[in-house]
PDB file of C-alpha atoms in Angstrom:
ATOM      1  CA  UNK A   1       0.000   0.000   0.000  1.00 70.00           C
ATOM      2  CA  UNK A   2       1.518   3.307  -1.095  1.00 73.00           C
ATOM      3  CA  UNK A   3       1.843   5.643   1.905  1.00 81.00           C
ATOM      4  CA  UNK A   4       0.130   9.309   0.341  1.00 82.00           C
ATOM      5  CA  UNK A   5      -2.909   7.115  -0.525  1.00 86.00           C
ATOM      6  CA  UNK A   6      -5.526   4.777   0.723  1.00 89.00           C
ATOM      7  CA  UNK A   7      -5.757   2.287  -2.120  1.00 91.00           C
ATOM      8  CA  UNK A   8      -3.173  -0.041  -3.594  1.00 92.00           C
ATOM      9  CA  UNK A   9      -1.584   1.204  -6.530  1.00 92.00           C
ATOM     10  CA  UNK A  10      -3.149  -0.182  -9.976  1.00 95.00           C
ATOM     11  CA  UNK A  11      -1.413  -2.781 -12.328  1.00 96.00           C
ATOM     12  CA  UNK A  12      -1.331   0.561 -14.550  1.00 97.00           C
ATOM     13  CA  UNK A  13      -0.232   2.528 -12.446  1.00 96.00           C
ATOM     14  CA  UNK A  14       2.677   0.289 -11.273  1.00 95.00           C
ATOM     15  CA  UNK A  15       4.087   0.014 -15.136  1.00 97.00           C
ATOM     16  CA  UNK A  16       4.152   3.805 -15.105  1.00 97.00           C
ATOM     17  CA  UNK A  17       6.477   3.547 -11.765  1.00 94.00           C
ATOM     18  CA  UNK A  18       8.067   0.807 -13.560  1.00 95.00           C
ATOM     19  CA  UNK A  19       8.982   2.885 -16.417  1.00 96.00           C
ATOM     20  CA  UNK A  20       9.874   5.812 -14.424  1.00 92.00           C
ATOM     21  CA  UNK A  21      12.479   3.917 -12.833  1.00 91.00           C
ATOM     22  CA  UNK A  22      14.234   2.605 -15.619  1.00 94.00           C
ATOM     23  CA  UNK A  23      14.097   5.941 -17.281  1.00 92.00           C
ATOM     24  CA  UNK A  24      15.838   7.130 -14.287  1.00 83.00           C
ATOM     25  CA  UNK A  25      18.214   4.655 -14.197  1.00 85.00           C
ATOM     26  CA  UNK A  26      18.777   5.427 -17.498  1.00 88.00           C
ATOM     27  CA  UNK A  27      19.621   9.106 -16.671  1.00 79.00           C
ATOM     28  CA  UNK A  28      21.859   8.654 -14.203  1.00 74.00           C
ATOM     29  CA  UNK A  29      23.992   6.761 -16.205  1.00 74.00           C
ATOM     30  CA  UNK A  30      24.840   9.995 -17.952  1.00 70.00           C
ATOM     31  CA  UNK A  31      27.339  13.016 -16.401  1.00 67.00           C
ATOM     32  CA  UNK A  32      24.666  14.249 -15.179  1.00 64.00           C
ATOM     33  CA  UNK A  33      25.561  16.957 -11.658  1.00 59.00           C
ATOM     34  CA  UNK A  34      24.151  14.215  -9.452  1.00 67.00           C
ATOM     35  CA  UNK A  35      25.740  11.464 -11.282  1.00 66.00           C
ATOM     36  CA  UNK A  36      28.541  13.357 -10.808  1.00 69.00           C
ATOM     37  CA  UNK A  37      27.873  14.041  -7.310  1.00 66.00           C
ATOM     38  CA  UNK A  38      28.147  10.634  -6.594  1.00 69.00           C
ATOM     39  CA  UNK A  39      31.191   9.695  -8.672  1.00 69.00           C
ATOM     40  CA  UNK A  40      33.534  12.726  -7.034  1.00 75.00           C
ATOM     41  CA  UNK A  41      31.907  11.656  -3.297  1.00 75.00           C
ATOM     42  CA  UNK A  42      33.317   7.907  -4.394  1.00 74.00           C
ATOM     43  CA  UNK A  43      36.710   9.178  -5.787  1.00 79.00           C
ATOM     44  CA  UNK A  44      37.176  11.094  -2.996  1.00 83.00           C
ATOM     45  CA  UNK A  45      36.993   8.087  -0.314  1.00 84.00           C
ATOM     46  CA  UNK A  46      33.499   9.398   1.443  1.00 79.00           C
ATOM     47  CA  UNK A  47      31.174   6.441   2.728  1.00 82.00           C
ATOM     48  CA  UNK A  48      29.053   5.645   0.062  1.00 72.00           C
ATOM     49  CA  UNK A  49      25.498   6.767   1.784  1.00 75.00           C
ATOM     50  CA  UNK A  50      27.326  10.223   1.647  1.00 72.00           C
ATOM     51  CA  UNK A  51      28.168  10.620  -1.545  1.00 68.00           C
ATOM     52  CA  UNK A  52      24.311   9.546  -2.468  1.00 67.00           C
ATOM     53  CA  UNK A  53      23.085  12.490  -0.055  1.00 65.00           C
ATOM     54  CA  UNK A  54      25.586  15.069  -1.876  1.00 63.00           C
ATOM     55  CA  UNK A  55      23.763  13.936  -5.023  1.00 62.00           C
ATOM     56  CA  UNK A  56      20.626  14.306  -4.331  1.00 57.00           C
ATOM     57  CA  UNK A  57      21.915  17.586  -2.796  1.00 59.00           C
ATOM     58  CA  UNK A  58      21.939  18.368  -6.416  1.00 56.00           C
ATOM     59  CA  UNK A  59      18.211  18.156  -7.149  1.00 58.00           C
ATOM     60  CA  UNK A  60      15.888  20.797  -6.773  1.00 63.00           C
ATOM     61  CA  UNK A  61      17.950  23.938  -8.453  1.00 65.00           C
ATOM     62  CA  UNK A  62      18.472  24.365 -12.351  1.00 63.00           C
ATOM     63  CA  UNK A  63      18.734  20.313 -11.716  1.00 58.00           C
ATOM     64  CA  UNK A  64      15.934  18.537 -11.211  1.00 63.00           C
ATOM     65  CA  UNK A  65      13.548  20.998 -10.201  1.00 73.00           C
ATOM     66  CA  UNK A  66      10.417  18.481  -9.695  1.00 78.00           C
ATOM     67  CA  UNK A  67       8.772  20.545  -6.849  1.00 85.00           C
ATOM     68  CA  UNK A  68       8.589  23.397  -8.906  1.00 90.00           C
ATOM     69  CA  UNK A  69       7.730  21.523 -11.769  1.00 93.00           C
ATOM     70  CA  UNK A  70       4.906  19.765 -10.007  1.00 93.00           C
ATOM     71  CA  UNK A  71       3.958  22.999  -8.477  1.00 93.00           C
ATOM     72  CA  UNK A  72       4.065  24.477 -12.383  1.00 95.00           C
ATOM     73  CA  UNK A  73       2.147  21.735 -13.652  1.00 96.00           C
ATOM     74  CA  UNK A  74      -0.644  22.454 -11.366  1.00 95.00           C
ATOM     75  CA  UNK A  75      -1.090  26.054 -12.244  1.00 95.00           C
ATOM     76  CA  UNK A  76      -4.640  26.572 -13.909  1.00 95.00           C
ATOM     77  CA  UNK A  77      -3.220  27.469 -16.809  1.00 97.00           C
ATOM     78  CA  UNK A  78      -0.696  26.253 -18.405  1.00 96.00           C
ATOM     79  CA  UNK A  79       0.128  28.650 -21.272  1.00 96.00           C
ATOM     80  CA  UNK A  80       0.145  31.748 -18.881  1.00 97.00           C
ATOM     81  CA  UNK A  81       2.802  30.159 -16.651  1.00 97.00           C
ATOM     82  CA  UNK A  82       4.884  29.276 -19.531  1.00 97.00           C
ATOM     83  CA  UNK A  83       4.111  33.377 -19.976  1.00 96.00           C
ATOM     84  CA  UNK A  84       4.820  34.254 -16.858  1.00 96.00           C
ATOM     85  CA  UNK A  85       8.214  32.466 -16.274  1.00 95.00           C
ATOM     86  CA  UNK A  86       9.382  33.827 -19.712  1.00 96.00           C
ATOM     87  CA  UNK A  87       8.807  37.143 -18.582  1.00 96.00           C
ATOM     88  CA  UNK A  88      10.256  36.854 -15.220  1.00 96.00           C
ATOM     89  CA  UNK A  89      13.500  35.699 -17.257  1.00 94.00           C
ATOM     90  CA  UNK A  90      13.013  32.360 -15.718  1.00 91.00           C
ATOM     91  CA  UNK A  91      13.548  29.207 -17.594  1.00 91.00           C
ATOM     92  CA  UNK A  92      10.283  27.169 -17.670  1.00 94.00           C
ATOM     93  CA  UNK A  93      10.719  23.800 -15.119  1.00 93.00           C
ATOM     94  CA  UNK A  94      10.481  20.816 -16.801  1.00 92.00           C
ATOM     95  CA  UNK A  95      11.877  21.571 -19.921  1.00 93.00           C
ATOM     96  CA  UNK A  96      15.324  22.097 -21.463  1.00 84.00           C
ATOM     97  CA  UNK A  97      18.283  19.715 -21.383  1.00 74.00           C
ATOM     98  CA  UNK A  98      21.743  20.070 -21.756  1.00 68.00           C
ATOM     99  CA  UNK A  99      21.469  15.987 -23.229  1.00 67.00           C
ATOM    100  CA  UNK A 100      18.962  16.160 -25.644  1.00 67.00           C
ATOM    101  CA  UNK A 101      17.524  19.359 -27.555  1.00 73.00           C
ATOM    102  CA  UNK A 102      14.699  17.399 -29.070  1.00 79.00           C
ATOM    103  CA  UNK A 103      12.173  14.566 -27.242  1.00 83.00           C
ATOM    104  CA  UNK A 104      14.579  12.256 -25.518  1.00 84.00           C
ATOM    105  CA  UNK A 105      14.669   8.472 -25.853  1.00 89.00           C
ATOM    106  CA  UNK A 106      15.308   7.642 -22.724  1.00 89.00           C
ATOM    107  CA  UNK A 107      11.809   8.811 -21.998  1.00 92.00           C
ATOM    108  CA  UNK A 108       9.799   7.579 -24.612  1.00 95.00           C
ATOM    109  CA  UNK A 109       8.153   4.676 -22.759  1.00 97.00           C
ATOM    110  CA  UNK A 110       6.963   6.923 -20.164  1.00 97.00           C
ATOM    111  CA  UNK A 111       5.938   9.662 -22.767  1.00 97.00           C
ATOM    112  CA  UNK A 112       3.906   6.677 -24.555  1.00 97.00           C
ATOM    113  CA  UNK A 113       2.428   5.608 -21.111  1.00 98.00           C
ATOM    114  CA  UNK A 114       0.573   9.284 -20.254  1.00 97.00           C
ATOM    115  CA  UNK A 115      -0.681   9.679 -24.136  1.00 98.00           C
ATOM    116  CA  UNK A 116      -2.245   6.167 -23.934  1.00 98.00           C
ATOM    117  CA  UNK A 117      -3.323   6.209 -20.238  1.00 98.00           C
ATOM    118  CA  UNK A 118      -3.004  10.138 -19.033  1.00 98.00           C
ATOM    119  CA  UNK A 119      -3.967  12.155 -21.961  1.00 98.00           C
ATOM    120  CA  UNK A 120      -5.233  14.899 -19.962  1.00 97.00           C
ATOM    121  CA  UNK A 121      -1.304  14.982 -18.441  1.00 97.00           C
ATOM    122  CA  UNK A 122       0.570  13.963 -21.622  1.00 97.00           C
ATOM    123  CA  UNK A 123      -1.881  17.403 -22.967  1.00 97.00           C
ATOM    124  CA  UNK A 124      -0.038  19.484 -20.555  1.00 97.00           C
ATOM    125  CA  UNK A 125       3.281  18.727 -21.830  1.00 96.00           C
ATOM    126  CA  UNK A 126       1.532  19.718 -25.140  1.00 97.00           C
ATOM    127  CA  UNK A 127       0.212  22.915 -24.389  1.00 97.00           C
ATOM    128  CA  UNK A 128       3.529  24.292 -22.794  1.00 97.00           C
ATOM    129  CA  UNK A 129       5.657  22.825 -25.655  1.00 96.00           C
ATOM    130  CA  UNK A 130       3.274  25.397 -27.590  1.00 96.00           C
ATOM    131  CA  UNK A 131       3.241  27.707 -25.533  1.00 97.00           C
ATOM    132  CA  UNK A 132       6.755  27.528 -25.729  1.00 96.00           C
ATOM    133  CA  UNK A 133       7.420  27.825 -29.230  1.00 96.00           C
ATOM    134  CA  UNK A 134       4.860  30.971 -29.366  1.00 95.00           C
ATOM    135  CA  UNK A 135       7.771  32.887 -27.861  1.00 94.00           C
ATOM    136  CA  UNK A 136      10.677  30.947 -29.948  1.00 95.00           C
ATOM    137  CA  UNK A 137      11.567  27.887 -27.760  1.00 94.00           C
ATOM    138  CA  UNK A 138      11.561  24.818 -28.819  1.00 93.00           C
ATOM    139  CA  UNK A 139      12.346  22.898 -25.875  1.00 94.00           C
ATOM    140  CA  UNK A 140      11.333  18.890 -24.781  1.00 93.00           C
ATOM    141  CA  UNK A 141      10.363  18.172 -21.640  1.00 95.00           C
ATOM    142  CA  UNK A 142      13.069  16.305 -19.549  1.00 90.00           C
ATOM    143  CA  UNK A 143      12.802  14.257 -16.179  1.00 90.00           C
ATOM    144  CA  UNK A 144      11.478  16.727 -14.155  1.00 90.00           C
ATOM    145  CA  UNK A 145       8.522  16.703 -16.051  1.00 94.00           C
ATOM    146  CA  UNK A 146       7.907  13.220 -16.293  1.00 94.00           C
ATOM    147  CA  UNK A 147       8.436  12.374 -12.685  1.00 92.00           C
ATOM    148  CA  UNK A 148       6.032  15.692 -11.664  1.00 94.00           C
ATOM    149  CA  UNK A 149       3.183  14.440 -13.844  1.00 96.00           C
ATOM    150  CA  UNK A 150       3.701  10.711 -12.351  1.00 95.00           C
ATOM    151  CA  UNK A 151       3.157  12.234  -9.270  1.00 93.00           C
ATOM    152  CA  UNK A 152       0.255  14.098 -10.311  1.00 94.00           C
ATOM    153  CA  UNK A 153      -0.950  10.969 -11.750  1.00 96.00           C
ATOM    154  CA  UNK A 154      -0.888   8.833  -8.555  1.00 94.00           C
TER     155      UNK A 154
END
């Protein structure tokens, strides 16, 4: 039983935490600043559990900014918060990789999973994306977003 919820999670919704995982696992494969995190931490003769806290230290900033990407996700709408970060000279969480200028394939199961079981999430991704490209950006959306919108999801 998950603990933010009262029922069981779904055989659904288990293949999307399935797929988030591996898509994760995935990403951390790459020189990534957490990855990194944890490699220096190693190198450098720190207990392992240490160097795992200095990268997830990482998260949260320019890196991995799920909070803020959930919290973005959630605004009523979506195309005026893409507005309203572009203005403020922000970039807009959730989108934007130094990996991959285009959709990444790292991602693509879970990208498949919310247009075939979450349309009205993988639609969010949508509208910003077009939102995006109104003002000349033509950005994917990266982890951030995915992991936000799974926790939307369940």
């Amino acid at each position: 039983m998950p603990f933010w919820r009262e029922a069981p999670l779904s055989e659904v919704e288990r293949e999307l935490i399935d797929l988030l995982f591996e898509a994760h696992d995935k990403a951390a494969r790459r020189a990534n600043l957490s990855a990194t995190a944890i490699k220096q931490g190693a190198q450098a003769g720190v207990p392992f559990t240490q160097a795992i806290i200095a990268g997830l230290a990482t998260l949260g900033g320019s890196h991995g900014p799920v909070e803020r990407t959930h919290d973005f996700y959630n605004e009523p709408d979506i195309t005026m918060a893409v507005y309203r970060c572009l203005a403020a000279g922000q970039k807009v969480p959730g989108f934007g990789s130094s990996f991959r200028k285009d959709d990444d394939p790292q991602w693509a199961h879970v990208k498949a999973w919310f247009e075939e079981h979450r349309p009205d999430l993988a639609g969010l991704i949508q509208c910003a994306r077009c939102a995006l490209k109104v003002h000349g950006k033509d950005l994917a959306p990266n982890p951030a977003s995915y992991t936000a919108l799974t926790a939307i999801a369940l």
